[in-house]
Amino acid sequence: MGEEEKPKQQQHQSSTESFTAMKSSIRQAIEVISSLISLSHSIKVFTVKWQLIRKKLEELSSGLMAVENCDSSENTAVFSGLVPSILVTVNECYDLARRCVDLSYSGKLLMQSDLDVMVAKFDRHVKNLSGIYTAGILNHGFAIVVSRPGPGACKDDMRFYIRDLLTRMKIGDIEMKRQALVNLYEVVAEDERHVKLVVEVGDIVNVLVGFLDSSEMGIQEEASKIVSLISGFDLYKGILVGAGIIGPLNRVLESGSDLGKEGAARCLQKLTVNSDNAWSVSAHGGVTALLKICSSGDFGGVLIGLACGVLRNLVGVEEIKRFMVEEGAIATFIKLAKSREEIVQINSIEFLQNIFSGDEPVRQMVVREGGIRALLRALDPKSETPSKTREVTLRAIDNLCFASQNCINMLMNYGFMDRLFFFLRNGEVSVQELALKVTFRLCGTSEEAKKALGDAGFMPELVKLLDAKSYEVREMATEALSSLVSVPKNRKRFVQDDRNIGFLLQLLDQEEGISGNKKLLLSILMSLTSCNSGRRKIASSGYLKNIEKLAEAEVSDAKTLVRKLSTNRFRSMLSGFWHS
């Protein structure tokens, strides 16, 4: 070995020894801090002060763990002075903690002052450590990246991984913070059981809420995605709200990126279900920001749809609803109800339904502003509107129009009958059932409506539903048909098809017991006996004995029906005898 190489070898050996010593002192500091945190939980006095100290200790511990994971000896000199000073402060604080546990301090004011000094010292240590990261002295290129545990990993492994991500989020540079958030989102999205671990680790929720106010859009966007996922769990909504998330979310809506706004709106939609936290959203200017998103036309359908969803949740609070009406929300949402974006159309229609529900002046305003036409547009059979949208629309029409005969007339004049008939005949099961409900409602509005339904061919479609699997559908179809055949013109049309009466009598035979549906079928048959051809067809059918059995069982409608039919047969016999 040459003389020149010996100093280099000695220098390398010295550097390695210093690095090992630094690692040892960092491990010692982490262990002492952990012990102090545990001790602080047993302190019953100055609780607010100790909560602040505990928070600083946790931040400091996270930072030191990140340093411990660094495998580069180049940074030894940087920490040679920092770690010993941290140990001195921790030992001083340990002494104060013991005195607070034993209640052996000399005076409250003096102890409060000493604790304030501790908070300031720990805050300075945290900032110094963070400054080292910010300066790039210990950058993410040198840090050991903890591997993400595989599927089926134990909770402790996943908890350790999440703690490492929290450390990077706290003291890493911008790119390290952003990558840690990306990795954390993957953890939360992968398995809902991980959400509990995330919420339990340190002050991670507070860190995420703080990131919502970040000037770095990438960090803000990733944080909004994570809190949006967490807000989907009822158990953790209170934790998010308690961390003060409403204000930052509203600020993202006002000045964040489009992706950030989507995450914020999605989170608020979950936090405001059943009008929860409505006043907090309103107090932070959220209603104004959301209305601006819906009305400006500058944003994509997903964001507008989410904003509509939040406002739909908030409209249940009377004062907020009044403010929305004054701000022109009705015209805005009627326009949005015509959107081709499914999420926008559904949420805007549900918003309109919520805002006029139980409020006659607002309902009339929706009608005046063109609400009925907008809703009918969503029911155009030629459009490729999803079934979910059609369901929401039919419910809204049911609630909007059947409170007023004038609105029903408008529906008829706008061609609603043709659309309703189409969905009663061709709609998917859920849409068909709603179309049946609206048909039933129409039957009870006026004689003109009944005649119009008969002329439009509704009776054959109702007959098809008389033997549906669902009892509710059978009952509603039978009631609607019973109402329609009470009109003479409809009765004559109904009995012209020989299959109709035979089918009714067959169904009557199939119904068990004296059900409500059986009584409705008898009611229809009673109406049909008012027409000569109806009486003849019932009397000549092979099911007459079934009606007679019901009459013998003291079913009043059956007895009346048999009486009518018997009189008819007696007259026929007399007529035959007289003309013989």
XYZ file of C-alpha atoms in Angstrom, residues 109-542:
434
model
C -47.173 29.904 36.302
C -43.524 28.852 36.385
C -44.359 25.390 34.988
C -46.505 26.929 32.232
C -43.582 29.143 31.308
C -41.170 26.191 31.274
C -43.539 24.195 29.038
C -43.864 27.129 26.618
C -40.059 27.172 26.380
C -40.113 23.424 25.603
C -42.681 23.914 22.803
C -40.505 26.637 21.281
C -37.334 24.515 21.492
C -38.956 21.457 19.894
C -40.480 23.654 17.207
C -36.999 24.998 16.442
C -35.573 21.454 16.219
C -38.354 20.408 13.822
C -37.728 23.452 11.635
C -33.985 22.804 11.599
C -34.565 19.209 10.529
C -37.066 20.291 7.892
C -34.616 22.944 6.685
C -32.018 20.270 6.036
C -34.492 18.490 3.754
C -35.534 21.699 2.048
C -31.898 22.568 1.361
C -31.491 19.182 -0.292
C -28.680 18.138 2.043
C -30.674 14.997 2.797
C -32.709 14.549 -0.349
C -34.938 11.698 -1.451
C -32.175 10.241 -3.556
C -30.272 9.193 -0.430
C -33.210 8.000 1.652
C -33.942 4.308 1.900
C -37.391 3.711 0.454
C -39.421 1.333 2.619
C -40.985 -1.292 0.361
C -44.737 -1.472 0.279
C -45.972 -4.613 2.057
C -47.479 -7.241 -0.218
C -51.082 -8.524 -0.169
C -52.005 -10.152 3.125
C -49.256 -8.328 5.059
C -49.804 -7.974 8.803
C -51.068 -4.734 10.304
C -47.719 -3.911 11.900
C -45.912 -4.036 8.547
C -48.517 -1.833 6.901
C -48.520 0.554 9.865
C -44.709 0.876 9.619
C -45.011 1.623 5.895
C -47.681 4.283 6.505
C -45.521 5.889 9.221
C -42.650 6.076 6.759
C -44.941 7.784 4.230
C -46.022 10.246 6.935
C -42.385 11.064 7.635
C -41.765 11.822 3.965
C -44.930 13.922 3.823
C -43.713 15.980 6.768
C -40.055 16.627 6.068
C -39.435 15.589 2.486
C -38.932 17.985 -0.394
C -41.851 18.740 -2.742
C -41.343 15.703 -4.969
C -40.908 13.365 -1.999
C -44.108 14.724 -0.419
C -46.028 14.264 -3.676
C -44.789 10.715 -4.179
C -45.616 9.827 -0.566
C -49.181 11.079 -1.152
C -49.465 9.021 -4.346
C -48.339 5.915 -2.447
C -50.706 6.670 0.447
C -53.641 7.019 -1.964
C -52.824 3.590 -3.401
C -52.831 2.118 0.120
C -56.229 3.635 0.983
C -57.793 2.761 -2.374
C -56.530 -0.828 -2.293
C -58.290 -2.009 0.859
C -60.810 -0.173 3.035
C -59.278 -1.828 6.105
C -56.186 0.309 5.526
C -58.242 3.467 6.093
C -58.425 2.699 9.801
C -54.641 2.264 9.972
C -54.062 5.545 8.139
C -56.362 7.514 10.430
C -54.722 6.008 13.522
C -51.120 6.791 12.501
C -49.834 9.996 14.126
C -51.388 13.248 12.995
C -51.712 12.144 9.383
C -55.212 13.628 9.020
C -53.944 17.041 10.131
C -51.071 16.816 7.651
C -53.495 15.969 4.806
C -55.796 18.841 5.753
C -52.781 21.168 5.816
C -51.774 20.046 2.328
C -55.139 21.249 0.971
C -53.816 24.791 1.430
C -50.531 23.986 -0.322
C -49.464 26.309 -3.135
C -48.140 23.231 -4.961
C -51.078 22.024 -7.060
C -49.754 18.462 -7.281
C -49.658 18.122 -3.500
C -53.089 19.739 -3.137
C -54.608 17.403 -5.736
C -53.212 14.224 -4.183
C -54.301 15.287 -0.687
C -57.841 16.029 -1.907
C -58.071 12.550 -3.457
C -57.085 10.880 -0.177
C -59.438 12.845 2.086
C -62.219 12.186 -0.420
C -61.714 8.440 0.055
C -61.545 8.736 3.850
C -64.751 10.828 3.905
C -66.633 7.866 2.456
C -66.524 6.177 5.867
C -69.051 7.469 8.398
C -66.733 6.537 11.270
C -64.063 9.017 10.122
C -66.163 11.952 8.925
C -66.099 13.461 12.416
C -62.303 13.167 12.524
C -61.963 15.070 9.243
C -64.397 17.774 10.354
C -62.670 17.995 13.743
C -59.366 18.574 11.942
C -60.910 21.664 10.342
C -61.232 20.306 6.809
C -64.289 22.321 5.686
C -62.471 25.650 5.303
C -59.538 24.266 3.270
C -61.929 22.291 1.035
C -63.848 25.468 0.254
C -60.605 27.297 -0.510
C -59.693 24.551 -2.973
C -63.090 25.065 -4.654
C -62.301 28.766 -4.992
C -58.711 28.693 -6.200
C -57.491 25.114 -6.662
C -56.853 23.236 -9.886
C -59.719 21.417 -11.599
C -58.504 18.062 -10.256
C -58.186 19.517 -6.773
C -61.683 20.959 -7.029
C -63.068 17.575 -8.058
C -61.511 15.919 -5.003
C -62.758 18.711 -2.719
C -66.297 18.585 -4.134
C -66.378 14.797 -3.888
C -65.287 15.017 -0.256
C -67.856 17.728 0.568
C -70.615 15.709 -1.089
C -69.919 12.861 1.341
C -69.557 15.156 4.351
C -72.877 16.946 3.680
C -75.189 13.920 3.330
C -78.493 14.676 5.100
C -77.425 18.350 5.313
C -74.653 17.501 7.805
C -72.062 20.290 8.190
C -74.227 22.544 5.976
C -73.717 25.646 8.089
C -69.964 25.149 8.194
C -69.802 24.883 4.389
C -71.952 27.983 4.036
C -69.964 29.962 6.612
C -66.732 29.352 4.677
C -68.264 30.600 1.412
C -68.816 27.139 -0.028
C -72.320 27.754 -1.390
C -71.182 30.745 -3.443
C -68.153 28.840 -4.773
C -70.298 25.833 -5.731
C -72.932 27.979 -7.477
C -70.155 29.685 -9.440
C -68.841 26.311 -10.622
C -72.341 25.278 -11.733
C -73.141 28.514 -13.576
C -69.855 29.627 -15.144
C -69.615 27.046 -17.930
C -65.824 26.928 -17.518
C -65.610 23.475 -15.968
C -66.020 19.848 -17.020
C -69.075 17.712 -16.420
C -67.586 15.690 -13.567
C -66.821 18.774 -11.456
C -70.184 20.410 -12.233
C -71.989 17.180 -11.365
C -70.177 16.912 -8.037
C -70.905 20.575 -7.236
C -74.587 19.928 -8.015
C -74.466 16.981 -5.623
C -73.134 19.088 -2.751
C -75.742 21.819 -3.318
C -78.453 19.154 -3.495
C -77.393 18.051 -0.004
C -77.356 21.609 1.353
C -80.746 22.687 0.006
C -82.501 20.987 2.917
C -81.501 23.920 5.166
C -84.175 26.590 4.697
C -81.919 29.658 4.977
C -79.383 28.193 2.537
C -82.188 27.303 0.142
C -83.480 30.891 0.205
C -79.992 32.175 -0.545
C -79.712 29.804 -3.515
C -83.064 30.913 -4.898
C -82.042 34.572 -4.591
C -78.780 33.795 -6.412
C -80.688 32.410 -9.419
C -80.027 28.739 -8.754
C -83.342 27.572 -10.253
C -82.604 28.899 -13.746
C -79.057 27.499 -13.518
C -80.219 24.019 -12.585
C -83.032 23.889 -15.133
C -80.356 24.573 -17.746
C -78.130 21.854 -16.267
C -81.058 19.394 -16.320
C -80.721 19.451 -20.120
C -77.055 18.408 -19.959
C -75.855 15.315 -21.808
C -73.554 14.435 -18.896
C -75.268 11.794 -16.739
C -73.846 12.949 -13.381
C -74.817 16.574 -14.127
C -78.320 15.685 -15.274
C -79.103 13.378 -12.360
C -77.746 15.667 -9.631
C -79.351 18.810 -11.097
C -82.771 17.126 -11.372
C -82.470 15.830 -7.807
C -81.481 19.339 -6.711
C -84.619 20.793 -8.342
C -86.774 18.126 -6.717
C -85.289 18.890 -3.300
C -85.626 22.659 -3.653
C -89.332 22.666 -4.604
C -90.362 19.826 -2.299
C -92.912 21.146 0.206
C -92.508 24.716 -1.063
C -95.370 25.803 -3.326
C -93.927 29.222 -4.354
C -90.629 27.598 -5.381
C -92.491 24.798 -7.181
C -94.394 27.401 -9.206
C -91.112 29.171 -9.947
C -89.623 25.926 -11.315
C -92.671 25.523 -13.585
C -92.496 29.139 -14.777
C -88.778 28.868 -15.541
C -89.407 25.924 -17.884
C -88.821 23.024 -15.517
C -91.455 20.746 -17.071
C -90.017 21.054 -20.594
C -86.500 20.398 -19.270
C -87.660 17.223 -17.511
C -89.570 15.967 -20.555
C -86.437 16.380 -22.640
C -84.741 13.738 -20.487
C -87.582 11.341 -21.325
C -87.147 11.534 -25.101
C -87.327 7.864 -26.239
C -84.981 8.639 -29.140
C -82.196 9.816 -26.831
C -79.662 7.441 -25.269
C -80.462 8.646 -21.766
C -79.412 6.115 -19.064
C -82.141 4.361 -17.087
C -81.003 5.981 -13.836
C -81.626 9.442 -15.311
C -85.085 8.412 -16.507
C -85.961 7.067 -13.070
C -84.929 10.338 -11.405
C -86.854 12.327 -14.032
C -90.087 10.356 -13.613
C -89.927 10.848 -9.839
C -89.363 14.580 -10.304
C -92.340 14.856 -12.694
C -94.480 12.940 -10.230
C -93.584 15.398 -7.455
C -93.615 18.564 -9.576
C -96.753 18.204 -11.666
C -99.412 16.295 -9.754
C -99.964 19.059 -7.220
C -101.725 21.159 -9.864
C -104.241 20.423 -12.624
C -102.666 23.212 -14.646
C -99.312 21.383 -14.574
C -100.994 18.135 -15.592
C -102.554 19.929 -18.563
C -99.120 21.275 -19.499
C -97.720 17.758 -19.356
C -100.436 16.497 -21.711
C -99.938 19.407 -24.121
C -96.173 18.806 -24.241
C -96.577 15.202 -25.423
C -95.920 13.482 -22.102
C -98.497 10.749 -22.779
C -96.503 9.309 -25.699
C -93.313 9.187 -23.633
C -95.096 7.583 -20.688
C -96.656 4.942 -22.944
C -93.261 4.135 -24.470
C -91.657 3.455 -21.070
C -94.668 1.512 -19.791
C -94.299 -0.800 -22.796
C -90.528 -0.822 -23.428
C -88.788 0.505 -20.318
C -86.401 -1.475 -18.136
C -88.086 -2.925 -15.062
C -87.243 -0.004 -12.735
C -88.309 2.600 -15.320
C -91.436 0.619 -16.223
C -92.530 0.486 -12.577
C -92.163 4.253 -12.235
C -94.050 4.767 -15.499
C -96.831 2.574 -14.061
C -96.902 4.669 -10.886
C -97.253 7.893 -12.893
C -99.957 6.259 -15.046
C -101.834 5.323 -11.890
C -101.505 8.914 -10.641
C -102.837 10.247 -13.950
C -105.873 7.964 -13.694
C -106.919 9.773 -10.552
C -106.686 13.305 -11.920
C -109.736 13.694 -14.199
C -112.173 11.960 -16.546
C -110.387 13.616 -19.479
C -107.117 12.030 -18.412
C -108.759 8.594 -18.203
C -110.223 8.989 -21.703
C -106.846 10.133 -23.051
C -105.104 7.121 -21.494
C -107.716 4.807 -23.007
C -107.347 6.416 -26.443
C -103.534 6.168 -26.222
C -103.665 2.371 -25.780
C -102.688 2.091 -22.107
C -105.242 -0.608 -21.188
C -103.570 -3.521 -23.080
C -100.244 -2.608 -21.442
C -101.871 -2.604 -18.004
C -103.435 -6.008 -18.707
C -99.932 -7.416 -19.404
C -98.837 -6.292 -15.934
C -101.751 -7.921 -14.098
C -99.762 -11.126 -13.603
C -96.373 -9.494 -12.905
C -94.132 -11.157 -10.306
C -94.225 -8.105 -8.047
C -97.385 -7.851 -5.942
C -97.065 -4.049 -5.859
C -96.940 -3.915 -9.672
C -99.972 -6.230 -9.991
C -101.934 -4.178 -7.495
C -101.079 -0.827 -9.108
C -101.866 -2.115 -12.621
C -105.203 -3.521 -11.408
C -106.124 -0.248 -9.681
C -105.206 1.779 -12.773
C -107.220 -0.526 -15.029
C -110.182 -0.423 -12.637
C -110.096 3.372 -12.840
C -109.913 3.403 -16.643
C -112.835 0.998 -17.223
C -115.051 3.204 -15.067
C -115.288 5.381 -18.221
C -117.970 3.976 -20.639
C -115.854 4.599 -23.735
C -112.951 2.664 -22.242
C -115.228 -0.201 -21.138
C -116.485 -0.715 -24.669
C -112.942 -0.680 -26.022
C -111.785 -3.150 -23.362
C -114.464 -5.795 -23.947
C -113.947 -5.719 -27.720
C -110.912 -7.921 -27.212
C -112.312 -11.315 -26.148
C -109.038 -12.240 -24.475
C -109.299 -9.459 -21.877
C -112.295 -10.799 -19.922
C -111.048 -14.371 -20.109
C -107.666 -13.266 -18.745
C -109.292 -11.352 -15.859
C -111.398 -14.383 -14.895
C -108.350 -16.631 -15.129
C -106.427 -14.331 -12.796
C -109.367 -14.268 -10.400
C -109.155 -18.064 -10.253
C -105.412 -17.942 -9.533
C -105.562 -15.390 -6.688
C -105.451 -17.137 -3.313
C -107.761 -16.134 -0.495
C -109.735 -12.897 -0.453
C -106.827 -10.610 -1.336
C -107.034 -6.907 -2.089
C -106.093 -7.716 -5.671
C -108.996 -10.167 -5.989
C -111.391 -7.446 -4.835
C -109.968 -5.098 -7.481
C -110.418 -7.733 -10.197
C -114.041 -8.174 -9.096
C -114.428 -4.382 -9.189
C -113.243 -4.347 -12.828
C -115.652 -7.147 -13.721
C -118.463 -5.231 -11.988
C -117.712 -2.205 -14.172
C -117.758 -4.382 -17.296
C -121.274 -5.670 -16.493
C -122.504 -2.129 -17.141
C -122.019 -2.907 -20.825
C -124.168 -5.591 -22.525
C -121.320 -7.283 -24.367
C -119.305 -7.379 -21.129
C -122.136 -9.129 -19.259
C -122.597 -11.670 -22.061
C -118.907 -12.533 -22.234
C -118.598 -12.972 -18.461
C -121.779 -15.078 -18.291
C -120.717 -17.317 -21.157
C -117.169 -17.878 -19.878
C -116.080 -21.121 -18.269
